[in-house]
mmCIF file of N, CA and C in Angstrom:
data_model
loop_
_atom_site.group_PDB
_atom_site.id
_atom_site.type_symbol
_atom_site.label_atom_id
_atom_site.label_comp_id
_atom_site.label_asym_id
_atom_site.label_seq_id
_atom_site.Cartn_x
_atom_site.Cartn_y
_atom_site.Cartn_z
ATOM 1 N N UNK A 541 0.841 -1.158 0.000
ATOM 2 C CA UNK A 541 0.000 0.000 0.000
ATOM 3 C C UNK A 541 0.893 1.228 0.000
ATOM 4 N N UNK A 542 0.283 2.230 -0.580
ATOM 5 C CA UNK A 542 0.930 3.475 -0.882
ATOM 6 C C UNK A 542 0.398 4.659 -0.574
ATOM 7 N N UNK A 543 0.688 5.475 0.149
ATOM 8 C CA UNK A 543 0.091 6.881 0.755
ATOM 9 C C UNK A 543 1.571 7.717 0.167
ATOM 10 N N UNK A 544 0.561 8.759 -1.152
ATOM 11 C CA UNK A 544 1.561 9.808 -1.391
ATOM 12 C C UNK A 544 1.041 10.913 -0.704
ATOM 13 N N UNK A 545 1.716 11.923 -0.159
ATOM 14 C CA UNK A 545 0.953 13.224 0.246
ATOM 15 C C UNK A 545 2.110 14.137 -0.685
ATOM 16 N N UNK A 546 2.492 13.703 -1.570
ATOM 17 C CA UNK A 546 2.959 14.864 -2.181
ATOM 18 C C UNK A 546 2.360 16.044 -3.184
ATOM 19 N N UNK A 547 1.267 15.867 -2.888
ATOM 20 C CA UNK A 547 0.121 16.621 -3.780
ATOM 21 C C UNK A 547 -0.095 17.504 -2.893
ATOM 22 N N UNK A 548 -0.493 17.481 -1.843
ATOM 23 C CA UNK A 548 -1.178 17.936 -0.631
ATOM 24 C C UNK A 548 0.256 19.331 -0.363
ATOM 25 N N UNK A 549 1.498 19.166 -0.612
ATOM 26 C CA UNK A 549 2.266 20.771 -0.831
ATOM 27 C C UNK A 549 2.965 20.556 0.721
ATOM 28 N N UNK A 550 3.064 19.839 1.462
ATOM 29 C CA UNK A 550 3.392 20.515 2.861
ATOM 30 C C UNK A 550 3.910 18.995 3.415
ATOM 31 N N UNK A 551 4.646 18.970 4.467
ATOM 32 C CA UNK A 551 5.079 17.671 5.257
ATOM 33 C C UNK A 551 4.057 16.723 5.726
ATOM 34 N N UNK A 552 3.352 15.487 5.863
ATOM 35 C CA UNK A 552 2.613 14.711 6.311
ATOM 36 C C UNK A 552 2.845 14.390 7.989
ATOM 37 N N UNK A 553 1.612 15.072 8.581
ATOM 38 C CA UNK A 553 2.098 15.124 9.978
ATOM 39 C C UNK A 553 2.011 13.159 10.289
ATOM 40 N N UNK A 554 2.590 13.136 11.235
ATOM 41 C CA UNK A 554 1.969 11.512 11.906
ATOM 42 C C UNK A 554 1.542 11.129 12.218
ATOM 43 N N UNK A 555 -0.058 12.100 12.725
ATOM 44 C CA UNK A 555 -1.612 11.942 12.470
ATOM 45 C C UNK A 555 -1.902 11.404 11.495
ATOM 46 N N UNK A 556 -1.501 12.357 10.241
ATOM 47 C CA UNK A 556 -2.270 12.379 9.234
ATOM 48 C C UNK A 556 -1.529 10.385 8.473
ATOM 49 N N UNK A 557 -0.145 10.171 8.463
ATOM 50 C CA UNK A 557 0.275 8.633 8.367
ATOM 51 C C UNK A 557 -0.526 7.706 9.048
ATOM 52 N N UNK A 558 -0.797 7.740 10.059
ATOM 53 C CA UNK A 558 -1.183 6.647 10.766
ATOM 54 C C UNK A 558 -2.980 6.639 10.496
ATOM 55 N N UNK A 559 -3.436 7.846 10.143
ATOM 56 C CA UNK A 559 -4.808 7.530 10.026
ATOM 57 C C UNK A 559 -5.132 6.918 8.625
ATOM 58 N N UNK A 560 -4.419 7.020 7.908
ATOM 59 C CA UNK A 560 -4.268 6.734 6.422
ATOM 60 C C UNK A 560 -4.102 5.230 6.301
ATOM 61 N N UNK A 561 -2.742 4.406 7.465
ATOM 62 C CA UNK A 561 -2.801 3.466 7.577
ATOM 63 C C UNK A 561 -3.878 2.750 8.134
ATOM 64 N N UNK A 562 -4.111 2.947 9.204
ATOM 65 C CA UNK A 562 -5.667 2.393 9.703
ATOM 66 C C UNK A 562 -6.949 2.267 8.670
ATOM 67 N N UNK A 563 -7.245 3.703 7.485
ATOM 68 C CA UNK A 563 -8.327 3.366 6.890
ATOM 69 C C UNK A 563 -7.774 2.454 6.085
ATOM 70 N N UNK A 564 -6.727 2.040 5.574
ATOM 71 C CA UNK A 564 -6.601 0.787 4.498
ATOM 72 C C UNK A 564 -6.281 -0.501 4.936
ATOM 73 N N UNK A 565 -6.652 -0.430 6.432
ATOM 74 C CA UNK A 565 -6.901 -1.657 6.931
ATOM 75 C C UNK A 565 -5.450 -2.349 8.046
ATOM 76 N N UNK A 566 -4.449 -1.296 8.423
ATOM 77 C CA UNK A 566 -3.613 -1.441 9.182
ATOM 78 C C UNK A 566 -2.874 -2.680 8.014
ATOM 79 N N UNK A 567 -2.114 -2.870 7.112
ATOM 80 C CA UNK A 567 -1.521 -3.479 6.400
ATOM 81 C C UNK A 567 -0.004 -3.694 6.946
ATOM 82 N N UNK A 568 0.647 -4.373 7.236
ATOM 83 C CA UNK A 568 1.765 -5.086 8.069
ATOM 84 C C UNK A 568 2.986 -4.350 6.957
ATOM 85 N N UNK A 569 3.290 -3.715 5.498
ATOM 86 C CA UNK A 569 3.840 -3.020 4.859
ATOM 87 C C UNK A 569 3.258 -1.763 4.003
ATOM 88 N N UNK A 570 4.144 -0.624 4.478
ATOM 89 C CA UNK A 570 2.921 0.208 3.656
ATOM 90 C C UNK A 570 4.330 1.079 3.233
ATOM 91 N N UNK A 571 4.312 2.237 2.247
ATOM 92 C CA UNK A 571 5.307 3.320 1.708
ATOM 93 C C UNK A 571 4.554 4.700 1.782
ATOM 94 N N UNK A 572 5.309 5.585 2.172
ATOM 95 C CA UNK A 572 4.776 6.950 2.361
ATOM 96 C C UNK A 572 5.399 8.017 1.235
ATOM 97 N N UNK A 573 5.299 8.452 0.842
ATOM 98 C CA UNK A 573 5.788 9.170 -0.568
ATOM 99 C C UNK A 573 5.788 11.113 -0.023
ATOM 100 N N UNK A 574 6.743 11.404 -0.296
ATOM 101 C CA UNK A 574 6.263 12.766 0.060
ATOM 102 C C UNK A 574 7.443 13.972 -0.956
ATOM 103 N N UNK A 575 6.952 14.234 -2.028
ATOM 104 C CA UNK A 575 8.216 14.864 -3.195
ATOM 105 C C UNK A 575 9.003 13.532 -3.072
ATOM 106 N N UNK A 576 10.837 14.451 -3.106
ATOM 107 C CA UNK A 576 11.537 13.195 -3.109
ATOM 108 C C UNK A 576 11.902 12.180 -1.579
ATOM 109 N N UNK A 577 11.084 12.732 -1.405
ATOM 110 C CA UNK A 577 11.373 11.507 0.097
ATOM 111 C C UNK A 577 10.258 10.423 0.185
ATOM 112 N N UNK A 578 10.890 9.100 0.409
ATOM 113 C CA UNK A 578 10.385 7.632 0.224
ATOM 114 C C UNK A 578 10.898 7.248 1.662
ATOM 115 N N UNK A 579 9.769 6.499 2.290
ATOM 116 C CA UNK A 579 9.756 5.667 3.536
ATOM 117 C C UNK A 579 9.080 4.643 3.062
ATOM 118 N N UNK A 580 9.583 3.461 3.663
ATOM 119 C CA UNK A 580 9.011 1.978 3.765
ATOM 120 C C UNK A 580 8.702 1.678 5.017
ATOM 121 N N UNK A 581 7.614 1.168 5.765
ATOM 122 C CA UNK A 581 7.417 0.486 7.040
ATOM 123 C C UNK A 581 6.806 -0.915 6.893
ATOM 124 N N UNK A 582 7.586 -1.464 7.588
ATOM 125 C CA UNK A 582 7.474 -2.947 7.679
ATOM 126 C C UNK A 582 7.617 -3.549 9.210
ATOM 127 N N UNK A 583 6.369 -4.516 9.234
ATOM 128 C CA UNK A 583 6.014 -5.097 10.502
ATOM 129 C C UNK A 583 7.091 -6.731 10.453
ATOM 130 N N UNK A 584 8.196 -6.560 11.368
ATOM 131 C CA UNK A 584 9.086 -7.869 10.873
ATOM 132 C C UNK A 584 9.133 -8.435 12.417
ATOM 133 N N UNK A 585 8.482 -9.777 12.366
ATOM 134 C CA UNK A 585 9.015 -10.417 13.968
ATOM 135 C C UNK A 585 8.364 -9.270 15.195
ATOM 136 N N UNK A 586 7.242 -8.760 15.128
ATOM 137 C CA UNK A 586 6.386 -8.127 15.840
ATOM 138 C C UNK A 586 6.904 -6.872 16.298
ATOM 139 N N UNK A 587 7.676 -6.101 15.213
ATOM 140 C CA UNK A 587 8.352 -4.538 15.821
ATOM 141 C C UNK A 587 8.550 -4.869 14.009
ATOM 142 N N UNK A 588 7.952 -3.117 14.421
ATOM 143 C CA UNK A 588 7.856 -1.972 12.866
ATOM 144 C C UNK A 588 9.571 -1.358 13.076
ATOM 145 N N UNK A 589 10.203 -1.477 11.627
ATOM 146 C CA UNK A 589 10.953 -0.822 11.009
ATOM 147 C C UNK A 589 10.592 0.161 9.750
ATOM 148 N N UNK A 590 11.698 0.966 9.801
ATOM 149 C CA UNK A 590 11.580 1.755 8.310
ATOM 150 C C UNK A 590 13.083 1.977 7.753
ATOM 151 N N UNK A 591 12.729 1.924 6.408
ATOM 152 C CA UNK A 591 13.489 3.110 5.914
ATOM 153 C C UNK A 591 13.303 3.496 4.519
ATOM 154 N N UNK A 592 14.528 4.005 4.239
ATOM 155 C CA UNK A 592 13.816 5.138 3.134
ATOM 156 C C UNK A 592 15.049 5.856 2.720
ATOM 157 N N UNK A 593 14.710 6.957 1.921
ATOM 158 C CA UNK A 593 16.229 7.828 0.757
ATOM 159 C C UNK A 593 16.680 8.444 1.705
ATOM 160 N N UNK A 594 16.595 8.622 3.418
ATOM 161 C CA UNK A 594 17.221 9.714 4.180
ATOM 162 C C UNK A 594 16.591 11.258 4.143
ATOM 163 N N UNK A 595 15.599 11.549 3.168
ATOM 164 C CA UNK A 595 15.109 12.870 3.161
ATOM 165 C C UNK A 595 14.073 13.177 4.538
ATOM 166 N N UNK A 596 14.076 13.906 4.355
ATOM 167 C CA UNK A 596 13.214 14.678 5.918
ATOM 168 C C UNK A 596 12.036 15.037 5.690
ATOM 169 N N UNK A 597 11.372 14.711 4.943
ATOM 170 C CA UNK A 597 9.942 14.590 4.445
ATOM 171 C C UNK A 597 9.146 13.754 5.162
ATOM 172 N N UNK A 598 9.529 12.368 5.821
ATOM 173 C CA UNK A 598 8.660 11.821 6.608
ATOM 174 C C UNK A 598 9.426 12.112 8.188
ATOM 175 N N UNK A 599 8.675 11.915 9.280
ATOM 176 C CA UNK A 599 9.898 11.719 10.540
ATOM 177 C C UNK A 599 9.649 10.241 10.813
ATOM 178 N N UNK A 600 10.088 9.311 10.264
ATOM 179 C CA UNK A 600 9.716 7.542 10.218
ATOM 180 C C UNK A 600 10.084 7.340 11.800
ATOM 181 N N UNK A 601 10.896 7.803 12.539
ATOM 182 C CA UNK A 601 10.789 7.645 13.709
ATOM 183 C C UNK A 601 9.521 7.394 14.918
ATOM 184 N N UNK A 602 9.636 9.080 14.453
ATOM 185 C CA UNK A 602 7.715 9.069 15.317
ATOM 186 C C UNK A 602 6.907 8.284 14.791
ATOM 187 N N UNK A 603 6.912 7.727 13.486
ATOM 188 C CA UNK A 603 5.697 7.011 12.957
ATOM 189 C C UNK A 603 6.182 5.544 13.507
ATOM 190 N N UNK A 604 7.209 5.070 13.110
ATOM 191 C CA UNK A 604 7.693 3.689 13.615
ATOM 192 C C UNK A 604 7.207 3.726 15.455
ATOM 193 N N UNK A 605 7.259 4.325 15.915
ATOM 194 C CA UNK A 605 6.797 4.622 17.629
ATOM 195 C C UNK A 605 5.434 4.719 17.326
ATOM 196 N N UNK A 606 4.607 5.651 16.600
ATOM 197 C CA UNK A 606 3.198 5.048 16.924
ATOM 198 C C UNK A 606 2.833 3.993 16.050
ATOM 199 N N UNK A 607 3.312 3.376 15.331
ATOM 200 C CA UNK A 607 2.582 2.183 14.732
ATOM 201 C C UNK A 607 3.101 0.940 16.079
ATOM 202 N N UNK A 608 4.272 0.758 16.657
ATOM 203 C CA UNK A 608 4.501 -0.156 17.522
ATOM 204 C C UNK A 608 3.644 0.275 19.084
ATOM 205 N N UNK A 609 3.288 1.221 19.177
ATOM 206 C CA UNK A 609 2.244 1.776 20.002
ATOM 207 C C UNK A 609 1.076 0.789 19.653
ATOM 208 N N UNK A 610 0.472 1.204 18.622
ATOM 209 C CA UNK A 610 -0.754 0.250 18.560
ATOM 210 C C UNK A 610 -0.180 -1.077 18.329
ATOM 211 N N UNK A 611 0.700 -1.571 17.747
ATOM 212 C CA UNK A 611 1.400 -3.253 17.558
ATOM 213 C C UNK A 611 1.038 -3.723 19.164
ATOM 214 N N UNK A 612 1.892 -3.036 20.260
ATOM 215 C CA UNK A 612 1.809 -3.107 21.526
ATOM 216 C C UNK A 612 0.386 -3.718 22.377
ATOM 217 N N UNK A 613 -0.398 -2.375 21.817
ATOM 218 C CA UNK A 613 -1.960 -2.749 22.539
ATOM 219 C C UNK A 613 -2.629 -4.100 21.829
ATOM 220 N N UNK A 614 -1.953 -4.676 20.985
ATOM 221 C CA UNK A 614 -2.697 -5.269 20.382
ATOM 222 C C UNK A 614 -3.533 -5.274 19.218
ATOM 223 N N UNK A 615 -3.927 -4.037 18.678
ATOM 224 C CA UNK A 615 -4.397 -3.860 18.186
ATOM 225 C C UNK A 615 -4.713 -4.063 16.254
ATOM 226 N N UNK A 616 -3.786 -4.319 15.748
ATOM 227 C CA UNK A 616 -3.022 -4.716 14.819
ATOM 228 C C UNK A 616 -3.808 -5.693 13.837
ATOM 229 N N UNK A 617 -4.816 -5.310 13.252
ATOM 230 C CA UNK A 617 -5.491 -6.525 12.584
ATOM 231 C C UNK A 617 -5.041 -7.263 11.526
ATOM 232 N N UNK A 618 -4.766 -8.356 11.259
ATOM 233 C CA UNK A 618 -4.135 -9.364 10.536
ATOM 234 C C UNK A 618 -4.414 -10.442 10.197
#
């Protein structure tokens, strides 16, 4: 699955990632697109990683922390 917000003109807060992931069904790999910056998140062995071209367009950090936030509660449909 693919969420570009590079249309949208401005940085993709990590609200706006994670709600995006949830409506397409919390998918265990998804890519965030934003101009030239590319993130990958991937659910491997029950902890989310990322990565991506190094650009500062996503903060994959904070997002990798709230997607293992909800991984945590359980919540995680699969």
């Amino acid at each position: 699955m693919e969420l570009d917000y590079t249309a949208q003109g401005r940085r993709p807060t990590v609200q706006q990632i994670i709600a995006g992931w949830r409506k397409a069904g919390k998918p265990a790999s998804f890519t965030v697109e934003y101009g030239e910056t590319f993130a990958r998140f991937k659910l491997y062995l029950g902890k989310w990683v990322a990565s991506g071209n190094g650009c500062d367009g996503v903060k994959r950090d904070t997002v990798v922390k709230a997607l293992q936030a909800d991984e945590d509660k359980g919540n995680t449909a699969r």
